[in-house]
PDB file of C-alpha atoms in Angstrom:
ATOM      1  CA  UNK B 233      -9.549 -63.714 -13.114  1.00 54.00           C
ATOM      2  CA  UNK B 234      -8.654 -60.450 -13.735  1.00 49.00           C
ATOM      3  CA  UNK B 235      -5.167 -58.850 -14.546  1.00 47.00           C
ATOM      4  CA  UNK B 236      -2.941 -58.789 -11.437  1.00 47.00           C
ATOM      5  CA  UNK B 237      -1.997 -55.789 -10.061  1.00 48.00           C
ATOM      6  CA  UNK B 238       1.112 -54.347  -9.463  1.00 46.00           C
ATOM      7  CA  UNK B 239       2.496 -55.095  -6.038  1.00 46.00           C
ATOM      8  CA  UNK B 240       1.129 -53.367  -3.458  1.00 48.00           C
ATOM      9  CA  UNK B 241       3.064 -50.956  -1.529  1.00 43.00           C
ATOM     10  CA  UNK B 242       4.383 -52.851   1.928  1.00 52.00           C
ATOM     11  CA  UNK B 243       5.953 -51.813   5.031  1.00 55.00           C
ATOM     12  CA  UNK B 244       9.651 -51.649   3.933  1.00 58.00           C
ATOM     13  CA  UNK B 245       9.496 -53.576   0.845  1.00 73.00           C
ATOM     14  CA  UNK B 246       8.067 -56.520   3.017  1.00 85.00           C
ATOM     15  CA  UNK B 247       7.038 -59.504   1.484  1.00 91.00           C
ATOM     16  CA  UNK B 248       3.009 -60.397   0.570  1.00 94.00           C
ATOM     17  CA  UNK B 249       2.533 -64.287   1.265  1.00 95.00           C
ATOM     18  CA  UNK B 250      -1.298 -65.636   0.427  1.00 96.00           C
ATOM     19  CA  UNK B 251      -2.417 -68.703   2.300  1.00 96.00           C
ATOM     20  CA  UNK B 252      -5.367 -70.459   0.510  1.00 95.00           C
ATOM     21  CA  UNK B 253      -6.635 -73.301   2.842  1.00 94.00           C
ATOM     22  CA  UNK B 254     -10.266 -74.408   3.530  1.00 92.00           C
ATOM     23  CA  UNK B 255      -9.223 -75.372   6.856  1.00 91.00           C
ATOM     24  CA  UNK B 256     -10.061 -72.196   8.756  1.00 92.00           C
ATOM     25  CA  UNK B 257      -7.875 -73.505  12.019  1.00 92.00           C
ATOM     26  CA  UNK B 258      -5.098 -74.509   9.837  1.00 90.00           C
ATOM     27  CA  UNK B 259      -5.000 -71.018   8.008  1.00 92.00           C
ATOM     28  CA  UNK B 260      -5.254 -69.021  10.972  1.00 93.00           C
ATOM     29  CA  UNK B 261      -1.622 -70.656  12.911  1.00 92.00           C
ATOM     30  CA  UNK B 262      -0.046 -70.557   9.378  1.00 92.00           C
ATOM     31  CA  UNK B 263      -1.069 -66.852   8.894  1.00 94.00           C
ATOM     32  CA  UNK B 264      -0.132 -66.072  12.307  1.00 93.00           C
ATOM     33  CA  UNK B 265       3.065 -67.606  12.045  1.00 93.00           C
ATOM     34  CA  UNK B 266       4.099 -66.023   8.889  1.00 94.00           C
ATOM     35  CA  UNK B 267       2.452 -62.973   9.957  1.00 94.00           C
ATOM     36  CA  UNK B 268       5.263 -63.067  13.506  1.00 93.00           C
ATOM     37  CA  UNK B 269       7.512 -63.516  10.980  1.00 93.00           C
ATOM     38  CA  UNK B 270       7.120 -60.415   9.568  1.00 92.00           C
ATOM     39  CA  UNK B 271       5.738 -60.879   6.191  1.00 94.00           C
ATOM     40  CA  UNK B 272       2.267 -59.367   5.396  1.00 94.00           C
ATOM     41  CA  UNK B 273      -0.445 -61.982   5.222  1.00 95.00           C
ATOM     42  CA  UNK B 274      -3.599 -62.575   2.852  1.00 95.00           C
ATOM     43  CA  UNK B 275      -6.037 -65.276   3.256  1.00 95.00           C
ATOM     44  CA  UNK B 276      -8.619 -67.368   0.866  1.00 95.00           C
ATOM     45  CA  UNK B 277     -10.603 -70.347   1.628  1.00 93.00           C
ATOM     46  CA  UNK B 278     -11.138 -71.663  -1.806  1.00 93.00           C
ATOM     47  CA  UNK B 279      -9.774 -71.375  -5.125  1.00 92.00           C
ATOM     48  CA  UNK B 280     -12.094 -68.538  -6.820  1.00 93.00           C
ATOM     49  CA  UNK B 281     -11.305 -66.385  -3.399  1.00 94.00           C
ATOM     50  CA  UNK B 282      -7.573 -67.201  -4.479  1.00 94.00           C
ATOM     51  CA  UNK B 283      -7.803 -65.891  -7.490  1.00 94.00           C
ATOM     52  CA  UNK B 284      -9.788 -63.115  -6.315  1.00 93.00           C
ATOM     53  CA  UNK B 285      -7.110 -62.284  -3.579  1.00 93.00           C
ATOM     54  CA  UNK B 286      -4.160 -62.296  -6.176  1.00 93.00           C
ATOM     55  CA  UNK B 287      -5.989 -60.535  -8.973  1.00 91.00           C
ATOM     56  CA  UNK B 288      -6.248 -57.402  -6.168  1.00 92.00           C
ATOM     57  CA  UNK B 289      -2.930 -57.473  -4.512  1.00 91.00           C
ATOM     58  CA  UNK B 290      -0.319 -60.119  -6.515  1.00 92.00           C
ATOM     59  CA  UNK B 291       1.264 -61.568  -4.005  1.00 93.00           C
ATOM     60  CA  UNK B 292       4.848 -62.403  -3.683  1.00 93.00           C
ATOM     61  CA  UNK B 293       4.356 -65.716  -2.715  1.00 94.00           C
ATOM     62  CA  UNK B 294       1.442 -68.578  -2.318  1.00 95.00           C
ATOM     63  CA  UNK B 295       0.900 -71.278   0.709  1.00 95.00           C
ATOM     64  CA  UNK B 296      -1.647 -73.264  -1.078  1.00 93.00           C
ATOM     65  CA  UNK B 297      -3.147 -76.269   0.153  1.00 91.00           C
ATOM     66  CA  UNK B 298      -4.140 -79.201  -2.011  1.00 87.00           C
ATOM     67  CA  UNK B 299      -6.989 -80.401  -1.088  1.00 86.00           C
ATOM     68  CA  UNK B 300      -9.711 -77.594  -1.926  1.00 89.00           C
ATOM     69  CA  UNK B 301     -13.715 -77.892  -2.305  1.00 87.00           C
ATOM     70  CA  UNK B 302     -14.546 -77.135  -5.976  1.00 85.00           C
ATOM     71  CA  UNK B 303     -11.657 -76.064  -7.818  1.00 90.00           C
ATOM     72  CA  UNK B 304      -8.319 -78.035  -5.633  1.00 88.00           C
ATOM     73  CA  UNK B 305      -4.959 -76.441  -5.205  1.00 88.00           C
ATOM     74  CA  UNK B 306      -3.504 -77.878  -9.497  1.00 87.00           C
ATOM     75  CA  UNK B 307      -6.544 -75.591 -11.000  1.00 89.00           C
ATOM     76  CA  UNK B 308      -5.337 -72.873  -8.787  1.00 91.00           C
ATOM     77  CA  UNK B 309      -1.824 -73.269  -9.728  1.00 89.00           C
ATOM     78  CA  UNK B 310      -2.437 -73.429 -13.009  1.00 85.00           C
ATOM     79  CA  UNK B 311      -4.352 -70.423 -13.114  1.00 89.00           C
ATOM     80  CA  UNK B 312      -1.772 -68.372 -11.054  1.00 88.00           C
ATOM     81  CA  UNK B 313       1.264 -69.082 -13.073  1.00 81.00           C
ATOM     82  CA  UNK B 314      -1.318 -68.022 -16.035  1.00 80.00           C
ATOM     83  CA  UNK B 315      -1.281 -64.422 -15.124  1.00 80.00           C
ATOM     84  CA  UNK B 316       2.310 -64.083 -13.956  1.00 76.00           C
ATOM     85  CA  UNK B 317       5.037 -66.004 -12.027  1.00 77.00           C
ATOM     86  CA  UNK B 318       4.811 -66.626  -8.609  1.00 86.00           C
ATOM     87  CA  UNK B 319       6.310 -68.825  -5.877  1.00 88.00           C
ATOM     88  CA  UNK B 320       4.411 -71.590  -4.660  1.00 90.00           C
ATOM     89  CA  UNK B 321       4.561 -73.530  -1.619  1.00 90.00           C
ATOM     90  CA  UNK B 322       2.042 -76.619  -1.350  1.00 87.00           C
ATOM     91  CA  UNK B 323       0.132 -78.205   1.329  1.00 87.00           C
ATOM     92  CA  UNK B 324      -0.316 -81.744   0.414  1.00 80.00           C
ATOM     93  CA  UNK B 325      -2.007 -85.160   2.444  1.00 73.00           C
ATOM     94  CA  UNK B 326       1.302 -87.533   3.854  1.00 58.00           C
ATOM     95  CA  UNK B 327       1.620 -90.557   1.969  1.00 59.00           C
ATOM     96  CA  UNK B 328      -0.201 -88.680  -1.305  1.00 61.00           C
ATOM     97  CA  UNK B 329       3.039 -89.032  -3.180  1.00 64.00           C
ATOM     98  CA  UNK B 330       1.142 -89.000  -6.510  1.00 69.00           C
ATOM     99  CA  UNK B 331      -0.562 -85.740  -5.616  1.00 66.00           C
ATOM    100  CA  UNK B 332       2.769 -84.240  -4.321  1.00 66.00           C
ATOM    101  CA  UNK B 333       4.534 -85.110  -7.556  1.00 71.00           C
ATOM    102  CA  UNK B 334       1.178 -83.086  -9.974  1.00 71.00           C
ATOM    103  CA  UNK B 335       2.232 -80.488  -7.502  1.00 69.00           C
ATOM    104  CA  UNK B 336       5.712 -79.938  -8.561  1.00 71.00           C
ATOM    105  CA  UNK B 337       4.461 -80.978 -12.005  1.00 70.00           C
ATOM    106  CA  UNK B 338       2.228 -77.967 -12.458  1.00 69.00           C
ATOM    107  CA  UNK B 339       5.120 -75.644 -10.886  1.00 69.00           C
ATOM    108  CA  UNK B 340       4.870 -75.691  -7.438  1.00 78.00           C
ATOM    109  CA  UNK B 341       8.510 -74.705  -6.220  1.00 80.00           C
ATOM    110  CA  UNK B 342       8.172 -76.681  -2.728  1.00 81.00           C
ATOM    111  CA  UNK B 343       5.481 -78.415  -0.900  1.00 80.00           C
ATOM    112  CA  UNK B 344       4.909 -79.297   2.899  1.00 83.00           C
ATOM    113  CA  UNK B 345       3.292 -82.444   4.029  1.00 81.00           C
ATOM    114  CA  UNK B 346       0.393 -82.608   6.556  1.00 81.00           C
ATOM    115  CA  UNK B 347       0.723 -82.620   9.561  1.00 80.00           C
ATOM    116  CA  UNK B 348       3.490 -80.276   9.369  1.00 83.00           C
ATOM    117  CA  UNK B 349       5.575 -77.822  11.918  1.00 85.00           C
ATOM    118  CA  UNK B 350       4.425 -74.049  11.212  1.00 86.00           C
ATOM    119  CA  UNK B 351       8.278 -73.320  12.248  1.00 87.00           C
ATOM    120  CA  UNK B 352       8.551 -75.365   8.990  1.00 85.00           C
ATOM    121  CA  UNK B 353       6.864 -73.950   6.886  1.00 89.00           C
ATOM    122  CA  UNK B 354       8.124 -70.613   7.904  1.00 90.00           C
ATOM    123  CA  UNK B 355      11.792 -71.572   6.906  1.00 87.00           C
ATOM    124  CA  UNK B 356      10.153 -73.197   3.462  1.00 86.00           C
ATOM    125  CA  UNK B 357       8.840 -70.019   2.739  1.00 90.00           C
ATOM    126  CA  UNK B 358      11.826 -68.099   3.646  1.00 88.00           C
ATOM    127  CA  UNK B 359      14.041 -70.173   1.349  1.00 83.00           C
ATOM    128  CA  UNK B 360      12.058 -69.787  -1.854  1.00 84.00           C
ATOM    129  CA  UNK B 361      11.403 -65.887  -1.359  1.00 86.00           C
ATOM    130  CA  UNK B 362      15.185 -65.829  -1.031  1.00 81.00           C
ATOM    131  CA  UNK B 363      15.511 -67.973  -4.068  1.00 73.00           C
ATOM    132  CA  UNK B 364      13.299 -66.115  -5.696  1.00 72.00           C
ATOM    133  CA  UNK B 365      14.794 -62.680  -5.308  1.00 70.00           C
ATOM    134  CA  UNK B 366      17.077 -60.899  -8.243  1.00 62.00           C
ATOM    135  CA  UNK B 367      20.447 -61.922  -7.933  1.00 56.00           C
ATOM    136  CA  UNK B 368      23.359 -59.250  -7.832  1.00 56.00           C
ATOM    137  CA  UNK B 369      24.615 -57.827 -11.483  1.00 58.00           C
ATOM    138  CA  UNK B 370      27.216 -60.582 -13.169  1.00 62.00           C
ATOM    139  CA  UNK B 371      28.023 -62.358 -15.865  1.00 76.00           C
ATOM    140  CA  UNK B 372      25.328 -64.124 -18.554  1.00 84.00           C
ATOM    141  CA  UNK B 373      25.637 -68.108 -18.442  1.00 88.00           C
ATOM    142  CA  UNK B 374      25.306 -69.588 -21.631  1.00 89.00           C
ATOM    143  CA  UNK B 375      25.837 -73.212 -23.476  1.00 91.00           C
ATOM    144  CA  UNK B 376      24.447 -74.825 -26.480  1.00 89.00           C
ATOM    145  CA  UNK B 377      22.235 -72.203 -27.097  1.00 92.00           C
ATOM    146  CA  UNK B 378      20.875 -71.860 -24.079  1.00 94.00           C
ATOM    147  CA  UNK B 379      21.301 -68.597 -21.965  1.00 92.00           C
ATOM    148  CA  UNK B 380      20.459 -67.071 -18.769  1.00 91.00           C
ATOM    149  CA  UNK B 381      21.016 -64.082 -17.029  1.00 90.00           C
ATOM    150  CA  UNK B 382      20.746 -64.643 -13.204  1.00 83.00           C
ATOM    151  CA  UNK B 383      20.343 -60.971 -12.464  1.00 79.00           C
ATOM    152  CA  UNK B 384      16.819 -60.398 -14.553  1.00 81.00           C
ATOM    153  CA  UNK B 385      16.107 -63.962 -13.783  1.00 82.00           C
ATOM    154  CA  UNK B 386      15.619 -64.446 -17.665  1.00 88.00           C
ATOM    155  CA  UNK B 387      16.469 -67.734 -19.767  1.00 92.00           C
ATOM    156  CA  UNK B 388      16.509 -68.328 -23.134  1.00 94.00           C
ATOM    157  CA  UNK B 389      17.073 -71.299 -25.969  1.00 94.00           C
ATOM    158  CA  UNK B 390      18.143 -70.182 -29.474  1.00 93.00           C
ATOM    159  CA  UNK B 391      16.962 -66.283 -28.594  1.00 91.00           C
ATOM    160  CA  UNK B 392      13.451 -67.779 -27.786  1.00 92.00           C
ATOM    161  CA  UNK B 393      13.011 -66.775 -23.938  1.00 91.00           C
ATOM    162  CA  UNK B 394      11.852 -70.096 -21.568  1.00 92.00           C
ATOM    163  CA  UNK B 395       9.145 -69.908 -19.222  1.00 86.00           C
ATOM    164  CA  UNK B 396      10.814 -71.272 -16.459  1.00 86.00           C
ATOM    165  CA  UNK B 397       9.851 -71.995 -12.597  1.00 81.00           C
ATOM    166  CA  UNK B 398      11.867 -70.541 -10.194  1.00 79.00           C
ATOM    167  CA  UNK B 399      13.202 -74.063  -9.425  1.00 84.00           C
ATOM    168  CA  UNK B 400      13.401 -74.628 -12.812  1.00 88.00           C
ATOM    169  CA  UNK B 401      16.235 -71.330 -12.999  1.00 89.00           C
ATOM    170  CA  UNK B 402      17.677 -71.981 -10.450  1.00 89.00           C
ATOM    171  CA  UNK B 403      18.463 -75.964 -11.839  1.00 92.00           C
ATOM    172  CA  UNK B 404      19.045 -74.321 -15.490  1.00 94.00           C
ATOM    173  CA  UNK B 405      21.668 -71.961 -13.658  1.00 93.00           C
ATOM    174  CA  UNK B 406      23.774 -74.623 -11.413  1.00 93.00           C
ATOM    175  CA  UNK B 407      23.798 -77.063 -14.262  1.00 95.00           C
ATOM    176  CA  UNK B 408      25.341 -74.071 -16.888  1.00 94.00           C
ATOM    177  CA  UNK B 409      27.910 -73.220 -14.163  1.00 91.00           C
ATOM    178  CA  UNK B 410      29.407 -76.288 -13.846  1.00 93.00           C
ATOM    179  CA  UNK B 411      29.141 -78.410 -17.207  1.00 93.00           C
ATOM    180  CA  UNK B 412      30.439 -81.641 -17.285  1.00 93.00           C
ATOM    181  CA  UNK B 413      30.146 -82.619 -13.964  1.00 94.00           C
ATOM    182  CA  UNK B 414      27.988 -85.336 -12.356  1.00 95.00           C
ATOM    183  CA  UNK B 415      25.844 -84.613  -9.564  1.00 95.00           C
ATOM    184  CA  UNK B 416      23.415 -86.736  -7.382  1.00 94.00           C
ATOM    185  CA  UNK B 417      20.406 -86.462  -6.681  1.00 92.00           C
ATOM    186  CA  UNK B 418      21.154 -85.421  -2.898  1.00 91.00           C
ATOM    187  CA  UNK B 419      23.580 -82.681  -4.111  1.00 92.00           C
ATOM    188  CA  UNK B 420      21.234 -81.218  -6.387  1.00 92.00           C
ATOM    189  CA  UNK B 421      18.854 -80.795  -3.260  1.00 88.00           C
ATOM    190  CA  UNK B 422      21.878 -79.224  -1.073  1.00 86.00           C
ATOM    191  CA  UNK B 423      23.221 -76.515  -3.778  1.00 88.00           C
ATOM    192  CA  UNK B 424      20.159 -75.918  -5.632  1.00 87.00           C
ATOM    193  CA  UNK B 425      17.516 -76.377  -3.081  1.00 80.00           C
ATOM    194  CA  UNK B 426      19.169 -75.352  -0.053  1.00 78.00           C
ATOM    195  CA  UNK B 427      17.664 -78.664   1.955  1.00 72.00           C
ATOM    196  CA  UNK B 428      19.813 -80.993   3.468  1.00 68.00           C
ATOM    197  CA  UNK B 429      16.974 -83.855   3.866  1.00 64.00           C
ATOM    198  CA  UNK B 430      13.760 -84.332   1.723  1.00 66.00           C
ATOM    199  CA  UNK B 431      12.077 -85.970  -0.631  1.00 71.00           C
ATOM    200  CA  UNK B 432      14.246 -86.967  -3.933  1.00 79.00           C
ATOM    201  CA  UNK B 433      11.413 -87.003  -6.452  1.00 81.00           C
ATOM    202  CA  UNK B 434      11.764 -83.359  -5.970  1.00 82.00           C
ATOM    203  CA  UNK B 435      14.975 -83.276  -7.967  1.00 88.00           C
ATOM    204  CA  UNK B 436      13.737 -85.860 -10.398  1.00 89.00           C
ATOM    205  CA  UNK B 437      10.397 -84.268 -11.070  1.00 86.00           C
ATOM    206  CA  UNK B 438      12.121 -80.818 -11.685  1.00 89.00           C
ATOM    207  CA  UNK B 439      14.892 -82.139 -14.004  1.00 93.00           C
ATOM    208  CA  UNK B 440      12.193 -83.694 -16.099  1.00 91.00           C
ATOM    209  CA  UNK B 441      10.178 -80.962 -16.336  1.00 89.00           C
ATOM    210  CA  UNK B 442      13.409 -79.153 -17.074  1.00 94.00           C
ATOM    211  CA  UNK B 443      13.925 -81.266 -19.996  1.00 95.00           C
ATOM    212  CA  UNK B 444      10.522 -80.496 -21.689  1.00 93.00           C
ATOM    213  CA  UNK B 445      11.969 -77.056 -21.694  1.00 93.00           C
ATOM    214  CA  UNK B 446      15.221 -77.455 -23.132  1.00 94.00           C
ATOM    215  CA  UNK B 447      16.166 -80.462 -25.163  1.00 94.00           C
ATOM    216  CA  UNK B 448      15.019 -80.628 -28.494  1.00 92.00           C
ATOM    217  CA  UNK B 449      13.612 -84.408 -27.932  1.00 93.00           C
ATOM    218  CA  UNK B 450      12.977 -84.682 -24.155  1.00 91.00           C
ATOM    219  CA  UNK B 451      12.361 -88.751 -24.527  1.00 91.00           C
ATOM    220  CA  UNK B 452      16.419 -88.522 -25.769  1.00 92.00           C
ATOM    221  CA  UNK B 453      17.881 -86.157 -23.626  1.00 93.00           C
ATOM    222  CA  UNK B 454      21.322 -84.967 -24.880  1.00 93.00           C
ATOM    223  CA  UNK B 455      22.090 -81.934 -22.442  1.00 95.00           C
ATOM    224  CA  UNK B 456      20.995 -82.902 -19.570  1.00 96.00           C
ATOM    225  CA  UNK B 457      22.282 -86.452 -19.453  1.00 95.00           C
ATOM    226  CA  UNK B 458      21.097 -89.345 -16.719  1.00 95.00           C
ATOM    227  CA  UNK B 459      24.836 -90.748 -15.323  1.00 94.00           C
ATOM    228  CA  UNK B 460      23.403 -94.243 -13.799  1.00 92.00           C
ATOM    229  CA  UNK B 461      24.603 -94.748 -10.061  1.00 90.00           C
ATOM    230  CA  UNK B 462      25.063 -91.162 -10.011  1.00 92.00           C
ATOM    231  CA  UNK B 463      22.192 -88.865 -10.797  1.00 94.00           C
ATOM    232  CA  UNK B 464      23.066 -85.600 -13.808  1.00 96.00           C
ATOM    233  CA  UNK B 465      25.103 -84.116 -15.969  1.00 96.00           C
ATOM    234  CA  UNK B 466      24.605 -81.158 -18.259  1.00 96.00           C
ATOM    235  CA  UNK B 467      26.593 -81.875 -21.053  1.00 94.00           C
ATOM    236  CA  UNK B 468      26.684 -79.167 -24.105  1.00 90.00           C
ATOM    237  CA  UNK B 469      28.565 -80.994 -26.516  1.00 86.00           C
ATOM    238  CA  UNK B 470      25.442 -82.922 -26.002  1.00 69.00           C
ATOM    239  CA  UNK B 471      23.700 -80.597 -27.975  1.00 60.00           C
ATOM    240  CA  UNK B 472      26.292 -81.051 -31.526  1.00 57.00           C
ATOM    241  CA  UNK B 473      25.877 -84.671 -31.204  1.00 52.00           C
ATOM    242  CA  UNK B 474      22.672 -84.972 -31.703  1.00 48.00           C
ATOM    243  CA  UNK B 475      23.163 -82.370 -34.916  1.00 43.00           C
TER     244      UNK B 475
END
């Protein structure tokens, strides 16, 4: 794959999405939808078109499905995030919870089952590109060595900068504005997510992947601490107790 490109210039600043699905029905009422939406629309029908598409005009966001002939929707997610963050929103089988869960694994930020409402997806995609976008100037978070600065999107541990997922962030953020309190599972979803209803193993997924990133022994997390019944807590004293 070649180096992306900078963003190309859009009516208005208005959004890029890429849709990558071998299903040529399926990509055609998910591009028009987005497209009635008002976002500007690429497509790709497998993953080396993908790559091809983003390598010419980086998009702001990806609808990628799954399931792909040749190389499937993890290669191409991999790949992606290899040359530069993006959002992605997956495409995945119902009942594939296995496959769903690699999905968030390999940094998806949300995913959409099959057969799913376009209307949906639309509001999926609308939720992460607002996620996504630079929050307004204010003040640097920062605990136990870890730091982030919600304006330039930017996280760091010890002065060592953290590649983090935009869900990732966004987690890292809510957690460092409100230490010492226990959340579940469901509120997670609400204030970090923005979902009322969906699948949990969302949350639980992202705050393990969250702890590869930031705790010095993720088998013996100390910051971000499981409270049993409950769901989380970021703790930073957590941090000089396990000094």
């Amino acid at each position: 794959m070649q180096q992306p490109q900078q963003h190309e210039e859009t009516p208005e600043g208005t959004p890029r999405v890429l849709v990558v699905d071998d299903d040529p029905t399926v990509a055609e009422v998910v591009a028009g939808y987005l497209d009635r939406a008002g976002y500007v629309v690429d497509r790709a029908g497998d993953g080396p078109a993908a790559l091809t598409r983003a390598a010419a005009h980086w998009p702001d966001l990806v609808v990628l499905d799954l399931m792909l002939p040749g190389m499937d929707g993890l290669e191409v997610c991999r790949r992606l995030r290899g040359h530069g963050p993006v959002p992605v929103v997956m495409l995945t089988a119902r009942g594939d919870e296995d496959d769903r869960i690699l999905g968030l694994e390999v940094g998806a930020d949300d995913y959409v089952t099959k057969p799913f409402s376009p209307r949906e997806l639309v509001l999926r995609v609308e939720s992460v590109l607002r996620r996504s976008r630079p929050a307004a100037p204010g003040h640097r978070l920062g605990a136990a060595g870890l730091t982030v600065d919600p304006a330039a999107r930017r996280a760091t541990k010890n002065g060592t900068e953290l590649a983090l997922t935009l869900r990732e962030f966004d987690l890292l953020s809510f957690f460092l504005r409100h230490p010492g309190r226990a959340f579940g599972r469901e509120d997670l979803m609400r204030e970090v997510w923005g979902w009322d209803f969906g699948d949990l193993s969302t949350v639980t997924v992202h705050v393990r992947r969250l702890r590869g990133k930031v705790e010095d022994d993720p088998a013996r997390p100390r910051l971000i601490q499981t409270v049993w019944g409950v769901g989380y807590r970021f703790d930073p004293t957590g941090a000089e107790a396990g000094s």
